[in-house]
Tab-separated table of N, CA, C and O in Angstrom:
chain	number	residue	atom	x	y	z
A	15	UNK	N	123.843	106.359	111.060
A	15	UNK	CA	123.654	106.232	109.617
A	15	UNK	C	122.889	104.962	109.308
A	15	UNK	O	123.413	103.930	109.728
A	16	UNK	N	121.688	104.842	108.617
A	16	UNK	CA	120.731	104.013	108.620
A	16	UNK	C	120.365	103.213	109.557
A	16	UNK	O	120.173	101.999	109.490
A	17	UNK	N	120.255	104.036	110.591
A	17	UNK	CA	119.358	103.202	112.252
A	17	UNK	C	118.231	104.263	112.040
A	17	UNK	O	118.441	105.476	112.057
A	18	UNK	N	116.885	103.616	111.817
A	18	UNK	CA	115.779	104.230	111.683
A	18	UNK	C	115.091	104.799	112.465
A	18	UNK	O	114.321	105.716	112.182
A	19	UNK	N	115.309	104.250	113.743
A	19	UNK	CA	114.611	104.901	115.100
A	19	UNK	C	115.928	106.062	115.298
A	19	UNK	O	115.654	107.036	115.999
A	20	UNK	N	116.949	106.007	114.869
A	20	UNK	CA	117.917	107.144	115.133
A	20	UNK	C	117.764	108.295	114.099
A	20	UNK	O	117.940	109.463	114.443
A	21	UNK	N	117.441	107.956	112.858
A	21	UNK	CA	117.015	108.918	111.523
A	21	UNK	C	115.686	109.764	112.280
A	21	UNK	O	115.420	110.957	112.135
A	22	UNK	N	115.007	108.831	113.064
A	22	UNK	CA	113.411	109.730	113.155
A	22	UNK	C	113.322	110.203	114.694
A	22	UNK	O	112.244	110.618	115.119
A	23	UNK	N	114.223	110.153	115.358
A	23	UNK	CA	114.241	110.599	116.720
A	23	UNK	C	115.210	112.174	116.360
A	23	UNK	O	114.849	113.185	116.962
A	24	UNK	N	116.044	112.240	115.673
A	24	UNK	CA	116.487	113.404	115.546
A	24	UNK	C	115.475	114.051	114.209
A	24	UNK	O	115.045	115.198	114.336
A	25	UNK	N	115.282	113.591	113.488
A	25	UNK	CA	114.011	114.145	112.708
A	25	UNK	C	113.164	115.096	113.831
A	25	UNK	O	112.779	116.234	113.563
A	26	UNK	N	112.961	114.482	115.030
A	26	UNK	CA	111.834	114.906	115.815
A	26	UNK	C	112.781	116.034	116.735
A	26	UNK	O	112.198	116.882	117.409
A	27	UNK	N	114.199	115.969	116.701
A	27	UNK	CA	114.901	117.296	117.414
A	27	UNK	C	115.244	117.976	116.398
A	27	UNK	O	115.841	118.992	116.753
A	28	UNK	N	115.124	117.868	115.115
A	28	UNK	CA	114.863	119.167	114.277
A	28	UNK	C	113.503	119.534	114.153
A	28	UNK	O	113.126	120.540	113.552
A	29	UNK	N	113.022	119.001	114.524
A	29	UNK	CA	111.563	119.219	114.436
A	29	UNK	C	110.941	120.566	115.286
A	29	UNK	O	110.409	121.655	115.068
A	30	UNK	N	111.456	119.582	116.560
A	30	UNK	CA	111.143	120.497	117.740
A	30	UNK	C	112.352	121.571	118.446
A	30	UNK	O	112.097	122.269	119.428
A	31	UNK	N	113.690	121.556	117.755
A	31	UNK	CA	114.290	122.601	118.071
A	31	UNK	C	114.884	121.975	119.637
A	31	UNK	O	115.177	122.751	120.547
A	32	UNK	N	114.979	120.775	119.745
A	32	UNK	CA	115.646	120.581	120.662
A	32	UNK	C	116.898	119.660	120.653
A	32	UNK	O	117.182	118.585	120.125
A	33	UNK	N	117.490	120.501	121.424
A	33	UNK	CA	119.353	119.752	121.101
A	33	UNK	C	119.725	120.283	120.246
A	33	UNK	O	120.955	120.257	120.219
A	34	UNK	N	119.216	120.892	119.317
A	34	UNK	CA	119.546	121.359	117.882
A	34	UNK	C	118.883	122.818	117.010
A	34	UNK	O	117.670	122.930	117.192
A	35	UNK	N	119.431	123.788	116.219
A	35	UNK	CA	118.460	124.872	116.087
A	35	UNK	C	117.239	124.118	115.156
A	35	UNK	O	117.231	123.186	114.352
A	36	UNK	N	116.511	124.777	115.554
A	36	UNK	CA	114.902	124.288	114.514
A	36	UNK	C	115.437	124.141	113.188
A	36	UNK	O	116.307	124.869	112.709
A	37	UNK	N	114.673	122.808	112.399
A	37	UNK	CA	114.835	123.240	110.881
A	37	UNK	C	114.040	121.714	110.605
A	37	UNK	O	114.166	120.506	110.802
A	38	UNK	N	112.914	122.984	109.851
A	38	UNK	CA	112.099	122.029	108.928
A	38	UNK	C	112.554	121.147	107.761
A	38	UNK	O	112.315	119.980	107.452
A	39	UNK	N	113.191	121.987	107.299
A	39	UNK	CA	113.860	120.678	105.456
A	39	UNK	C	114.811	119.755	106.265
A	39	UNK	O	114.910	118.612	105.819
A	40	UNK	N	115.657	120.109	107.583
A	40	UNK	CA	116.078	118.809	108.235
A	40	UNK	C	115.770	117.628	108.351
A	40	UNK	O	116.187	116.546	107.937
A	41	UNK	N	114.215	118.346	109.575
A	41	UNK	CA	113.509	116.864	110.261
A	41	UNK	C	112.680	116.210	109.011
A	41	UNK	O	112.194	115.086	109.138
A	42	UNK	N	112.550	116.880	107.916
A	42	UNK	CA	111.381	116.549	106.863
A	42	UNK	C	112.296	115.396	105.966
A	42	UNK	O	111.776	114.358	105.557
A	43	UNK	N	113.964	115.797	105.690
A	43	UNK	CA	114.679	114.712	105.251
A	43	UNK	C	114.879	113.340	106.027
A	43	UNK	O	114.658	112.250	105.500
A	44	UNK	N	115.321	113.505	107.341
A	44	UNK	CA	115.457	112.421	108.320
A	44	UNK	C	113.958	111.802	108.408
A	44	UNK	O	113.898	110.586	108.592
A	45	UNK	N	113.208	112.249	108.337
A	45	UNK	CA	111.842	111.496	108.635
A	45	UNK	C	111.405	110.735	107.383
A	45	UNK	O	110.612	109.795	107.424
A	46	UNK	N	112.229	111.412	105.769
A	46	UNK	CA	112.161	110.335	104.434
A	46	UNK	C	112.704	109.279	104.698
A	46	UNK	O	112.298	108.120	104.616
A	47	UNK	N	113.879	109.812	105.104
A	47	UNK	CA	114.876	108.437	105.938
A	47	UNK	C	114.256	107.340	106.437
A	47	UNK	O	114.428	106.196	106.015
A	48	UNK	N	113.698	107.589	107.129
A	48	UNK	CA	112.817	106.558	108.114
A	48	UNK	C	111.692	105.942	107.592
A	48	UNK	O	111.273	104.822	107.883
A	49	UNK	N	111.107	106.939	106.599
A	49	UNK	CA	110.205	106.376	105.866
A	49	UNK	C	110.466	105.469	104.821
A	49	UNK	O	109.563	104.666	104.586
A	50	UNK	N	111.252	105.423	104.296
A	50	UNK	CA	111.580	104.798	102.959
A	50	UNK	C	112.406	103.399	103.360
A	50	UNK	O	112.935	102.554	102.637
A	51	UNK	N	112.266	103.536	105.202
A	51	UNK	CA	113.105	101.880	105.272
A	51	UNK	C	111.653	101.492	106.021
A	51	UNK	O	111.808	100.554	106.803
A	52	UNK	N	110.524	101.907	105.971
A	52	UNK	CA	109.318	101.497	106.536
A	52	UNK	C	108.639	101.125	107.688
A	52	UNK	O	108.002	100.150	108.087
A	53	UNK	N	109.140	102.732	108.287
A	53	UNK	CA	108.718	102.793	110.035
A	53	UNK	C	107.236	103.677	109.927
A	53	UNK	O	107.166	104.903	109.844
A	54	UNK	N	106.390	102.979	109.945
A	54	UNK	CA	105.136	103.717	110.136
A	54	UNK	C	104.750	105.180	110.605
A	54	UNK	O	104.019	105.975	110.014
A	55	UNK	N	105.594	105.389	112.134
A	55	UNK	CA	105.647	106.801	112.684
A	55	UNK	C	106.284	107.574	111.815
A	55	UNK	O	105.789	108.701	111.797
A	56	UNK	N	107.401	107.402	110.905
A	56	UNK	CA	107.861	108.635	110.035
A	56	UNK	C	107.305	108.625	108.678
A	56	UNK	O	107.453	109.557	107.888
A	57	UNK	N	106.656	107.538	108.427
A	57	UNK	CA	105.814	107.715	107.268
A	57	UNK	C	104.777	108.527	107.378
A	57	UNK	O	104.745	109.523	106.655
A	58	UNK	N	103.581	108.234	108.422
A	58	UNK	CA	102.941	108.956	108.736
A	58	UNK	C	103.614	110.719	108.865
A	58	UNK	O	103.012	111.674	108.373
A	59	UNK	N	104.753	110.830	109.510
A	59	UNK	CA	104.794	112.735	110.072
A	59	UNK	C	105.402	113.163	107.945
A	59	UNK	O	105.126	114.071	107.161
A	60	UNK	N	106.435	111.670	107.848
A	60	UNK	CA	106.537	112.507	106.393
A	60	UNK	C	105.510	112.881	105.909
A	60	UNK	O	105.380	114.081	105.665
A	61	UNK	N	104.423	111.920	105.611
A	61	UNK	CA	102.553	112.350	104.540
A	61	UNK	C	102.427	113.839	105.355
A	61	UNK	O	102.119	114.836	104.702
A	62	UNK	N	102.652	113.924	106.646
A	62	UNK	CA	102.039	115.613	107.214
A	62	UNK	C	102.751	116.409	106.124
A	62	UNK	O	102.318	117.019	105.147
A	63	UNK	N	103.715	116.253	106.497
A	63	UNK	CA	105.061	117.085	106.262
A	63	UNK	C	104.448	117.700	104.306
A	63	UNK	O	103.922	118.739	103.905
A	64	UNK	N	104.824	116.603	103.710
A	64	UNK	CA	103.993	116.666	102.279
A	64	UNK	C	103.408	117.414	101.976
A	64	UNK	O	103.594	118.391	101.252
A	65	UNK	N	101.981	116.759	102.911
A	65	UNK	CA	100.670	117.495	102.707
A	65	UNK	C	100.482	118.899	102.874
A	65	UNK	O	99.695	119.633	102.277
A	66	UNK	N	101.464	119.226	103.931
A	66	UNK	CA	101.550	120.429	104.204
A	66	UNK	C	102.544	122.006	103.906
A	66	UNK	O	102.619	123.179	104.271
A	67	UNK	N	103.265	120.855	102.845
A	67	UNK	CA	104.270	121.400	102.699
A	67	UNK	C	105.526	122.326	103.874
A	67	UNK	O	105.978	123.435	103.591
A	68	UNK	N	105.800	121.739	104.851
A	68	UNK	CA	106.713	121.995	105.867
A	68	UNK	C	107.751	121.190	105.127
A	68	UNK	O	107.518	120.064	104.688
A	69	UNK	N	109.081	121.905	104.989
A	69	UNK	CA	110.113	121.397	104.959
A	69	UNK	C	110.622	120.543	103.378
A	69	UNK	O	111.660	119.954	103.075
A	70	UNK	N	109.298	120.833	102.592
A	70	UNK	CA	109.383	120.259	101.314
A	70	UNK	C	107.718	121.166	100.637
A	70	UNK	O	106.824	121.722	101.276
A	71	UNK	N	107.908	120.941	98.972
A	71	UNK	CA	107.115	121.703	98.712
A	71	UNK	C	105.969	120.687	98.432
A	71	UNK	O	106.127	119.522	98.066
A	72	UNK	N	104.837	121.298	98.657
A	72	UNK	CA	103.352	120.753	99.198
A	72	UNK	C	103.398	119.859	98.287
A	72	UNK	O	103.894	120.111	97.189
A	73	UNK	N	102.899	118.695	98.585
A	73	UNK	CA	102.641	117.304	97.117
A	73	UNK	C	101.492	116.611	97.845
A	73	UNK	O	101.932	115.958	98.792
A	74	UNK	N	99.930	116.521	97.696
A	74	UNK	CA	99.175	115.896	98.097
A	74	UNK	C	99.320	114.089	97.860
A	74	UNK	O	99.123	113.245	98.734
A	75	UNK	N	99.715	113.836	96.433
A	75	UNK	CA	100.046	112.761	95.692
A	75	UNK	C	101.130	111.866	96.844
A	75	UNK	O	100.797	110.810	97.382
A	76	UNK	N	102.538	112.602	97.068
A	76	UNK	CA	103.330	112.032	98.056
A	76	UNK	C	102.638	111.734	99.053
A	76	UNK	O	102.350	110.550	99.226
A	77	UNK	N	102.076	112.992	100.203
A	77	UNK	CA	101.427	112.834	101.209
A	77	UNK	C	100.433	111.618	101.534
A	77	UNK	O	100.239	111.123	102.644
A	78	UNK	N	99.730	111.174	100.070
A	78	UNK	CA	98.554	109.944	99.979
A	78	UNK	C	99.498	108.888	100.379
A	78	UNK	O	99.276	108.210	101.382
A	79	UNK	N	100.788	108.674	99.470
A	79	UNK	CA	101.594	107.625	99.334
A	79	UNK	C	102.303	106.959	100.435
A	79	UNK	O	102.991	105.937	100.426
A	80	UNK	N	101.890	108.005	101.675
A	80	UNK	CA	103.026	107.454	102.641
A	80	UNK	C	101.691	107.486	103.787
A	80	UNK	O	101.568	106.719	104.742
A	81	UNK	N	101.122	108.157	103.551
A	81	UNK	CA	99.996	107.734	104.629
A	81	UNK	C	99.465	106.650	103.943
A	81	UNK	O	99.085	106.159	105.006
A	82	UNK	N	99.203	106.067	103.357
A	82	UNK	CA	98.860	105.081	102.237
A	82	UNK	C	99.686	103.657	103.223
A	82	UNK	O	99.108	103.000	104.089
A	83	UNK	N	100.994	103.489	102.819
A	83	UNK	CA	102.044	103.201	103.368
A	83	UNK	C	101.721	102.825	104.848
A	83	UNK	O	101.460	101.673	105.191
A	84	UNK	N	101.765	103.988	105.772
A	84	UNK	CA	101.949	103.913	106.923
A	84	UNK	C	100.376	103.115	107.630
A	84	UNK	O	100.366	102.237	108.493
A	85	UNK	N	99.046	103.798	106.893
A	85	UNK	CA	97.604	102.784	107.310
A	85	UNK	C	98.171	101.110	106.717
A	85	UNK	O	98.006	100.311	107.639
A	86	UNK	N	98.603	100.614	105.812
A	86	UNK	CA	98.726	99.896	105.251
A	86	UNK	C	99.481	98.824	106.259
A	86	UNK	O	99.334	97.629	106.002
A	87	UNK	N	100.519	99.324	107.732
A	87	UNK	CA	100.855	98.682	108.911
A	87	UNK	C	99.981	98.938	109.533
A	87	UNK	O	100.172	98.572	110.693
A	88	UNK	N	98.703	99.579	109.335
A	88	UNK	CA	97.297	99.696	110.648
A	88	UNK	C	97.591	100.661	111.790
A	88	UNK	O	97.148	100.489	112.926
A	89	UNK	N	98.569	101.960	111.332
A	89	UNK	CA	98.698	102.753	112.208
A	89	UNK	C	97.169	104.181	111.943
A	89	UNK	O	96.936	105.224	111.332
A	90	UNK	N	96.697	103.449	112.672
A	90	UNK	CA	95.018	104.738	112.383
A	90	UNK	C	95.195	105.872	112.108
A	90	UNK	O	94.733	106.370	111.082
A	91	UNK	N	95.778	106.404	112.815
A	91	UNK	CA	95.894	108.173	112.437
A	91	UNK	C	96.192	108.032	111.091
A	91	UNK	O	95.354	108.643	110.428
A	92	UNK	N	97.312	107.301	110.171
A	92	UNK	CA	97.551	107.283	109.308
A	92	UNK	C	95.929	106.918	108.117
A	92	UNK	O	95.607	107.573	107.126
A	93	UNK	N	95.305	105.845	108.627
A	93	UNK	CA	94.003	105.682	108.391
A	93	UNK	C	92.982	107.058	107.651
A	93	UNK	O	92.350	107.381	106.646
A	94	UNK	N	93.377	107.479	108.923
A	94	UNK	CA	92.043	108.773	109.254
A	94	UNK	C	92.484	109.428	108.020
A	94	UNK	O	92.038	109.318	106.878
A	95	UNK	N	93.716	110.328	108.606
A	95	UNK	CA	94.490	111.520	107.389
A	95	UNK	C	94.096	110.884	106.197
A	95	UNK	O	93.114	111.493	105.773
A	96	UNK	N	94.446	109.785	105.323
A	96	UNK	CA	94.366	109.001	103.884
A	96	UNK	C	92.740	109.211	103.672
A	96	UNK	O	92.331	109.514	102.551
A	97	UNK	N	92.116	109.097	104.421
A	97	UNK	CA	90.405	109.148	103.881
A	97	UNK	C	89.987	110.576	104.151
A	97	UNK	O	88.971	110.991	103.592
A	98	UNK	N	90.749	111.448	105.041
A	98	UNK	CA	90.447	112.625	104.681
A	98	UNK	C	90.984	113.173	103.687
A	98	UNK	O	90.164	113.712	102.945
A	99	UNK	N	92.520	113.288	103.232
A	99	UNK	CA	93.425	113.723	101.994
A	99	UNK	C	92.038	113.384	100.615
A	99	UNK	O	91.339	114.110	99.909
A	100	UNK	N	92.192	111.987	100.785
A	100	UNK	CA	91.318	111.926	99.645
A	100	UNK	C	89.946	112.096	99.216
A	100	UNK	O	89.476	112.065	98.079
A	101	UNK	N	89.138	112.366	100.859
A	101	UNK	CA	87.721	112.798	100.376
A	101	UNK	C	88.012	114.150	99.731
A	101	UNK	O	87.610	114.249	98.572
A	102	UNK	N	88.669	115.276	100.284
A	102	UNK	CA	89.120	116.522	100.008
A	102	UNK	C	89.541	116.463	98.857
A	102	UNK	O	88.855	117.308	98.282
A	103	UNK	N	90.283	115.985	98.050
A	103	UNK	CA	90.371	115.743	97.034
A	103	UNK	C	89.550	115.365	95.862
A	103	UNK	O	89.651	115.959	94.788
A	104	UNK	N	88.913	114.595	96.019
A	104	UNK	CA	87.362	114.024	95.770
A	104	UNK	C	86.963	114.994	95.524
A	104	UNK	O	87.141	115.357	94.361
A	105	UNK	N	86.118	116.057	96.590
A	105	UNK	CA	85.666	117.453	96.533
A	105	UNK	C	86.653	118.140	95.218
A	105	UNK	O	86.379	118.499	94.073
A	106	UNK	N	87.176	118.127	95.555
A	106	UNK	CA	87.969	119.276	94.781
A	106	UNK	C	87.711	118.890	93.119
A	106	UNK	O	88.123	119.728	92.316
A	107	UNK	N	87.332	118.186	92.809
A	107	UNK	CA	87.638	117.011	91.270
A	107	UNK	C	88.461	116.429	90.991
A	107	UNK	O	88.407	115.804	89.932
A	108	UNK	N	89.900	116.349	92.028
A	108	UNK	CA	91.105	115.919	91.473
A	108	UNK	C	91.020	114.370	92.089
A	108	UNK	O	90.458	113.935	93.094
A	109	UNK	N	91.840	113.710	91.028
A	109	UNK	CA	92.160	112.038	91.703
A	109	UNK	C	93.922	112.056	92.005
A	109	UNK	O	94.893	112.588	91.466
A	110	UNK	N	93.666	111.059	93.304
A	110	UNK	CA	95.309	110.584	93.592
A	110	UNK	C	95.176	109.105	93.226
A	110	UNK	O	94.247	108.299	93.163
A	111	UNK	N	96.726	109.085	92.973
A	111	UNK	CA	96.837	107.637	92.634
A	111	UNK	C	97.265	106.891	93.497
A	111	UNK	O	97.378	105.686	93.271
């Protein structure tokens, strides 16, 4: 209960269905968990999670916010995703905040 590498390591066995039956709204809560005490790796899979709506319903806006977040410790992938979310967006006419 609030050990963050413990919130996002079982995040990642609901994730992957191991040790445990699969379940997306699981690993997608445990990985907020982790995110919201500001571990880069679950910030980053939460923005997937978001973006993609796995395990929560699709929010591009969230998804920016935590990849936002997670580049913001200089984790790149997190980088990349945030300038793609938002060129795509861009395209589209819509703005994130």
């Amino acid at each position: 209960q609030g050990h963050v590498l413990g919130q996002y390591c079982l995040g990642n066995c609901y994730a992957d269905g191991k040790g445990v039956r699969q379940d997306d709204h699981e690993a997608t809560r445990l990985y907020g968990l982790a995110a919201e005490q500001g571990l880069a790796l679950a910030q980053f899979d939460f923005a997937c999670r978001c973006g993609q709506g796995v395990g929560v319903p699709q929010d591009a806006a969230e998804a920016a916010r935590y990849f936002r977040l997670a580049a913001k410790q200089g984790y790149a992938e997190a980088q990349l995703n945030l300038g793609q979310l938002l060129l795509k967006e861009t395209a589209a006419g819509m703005a994130l905040p």
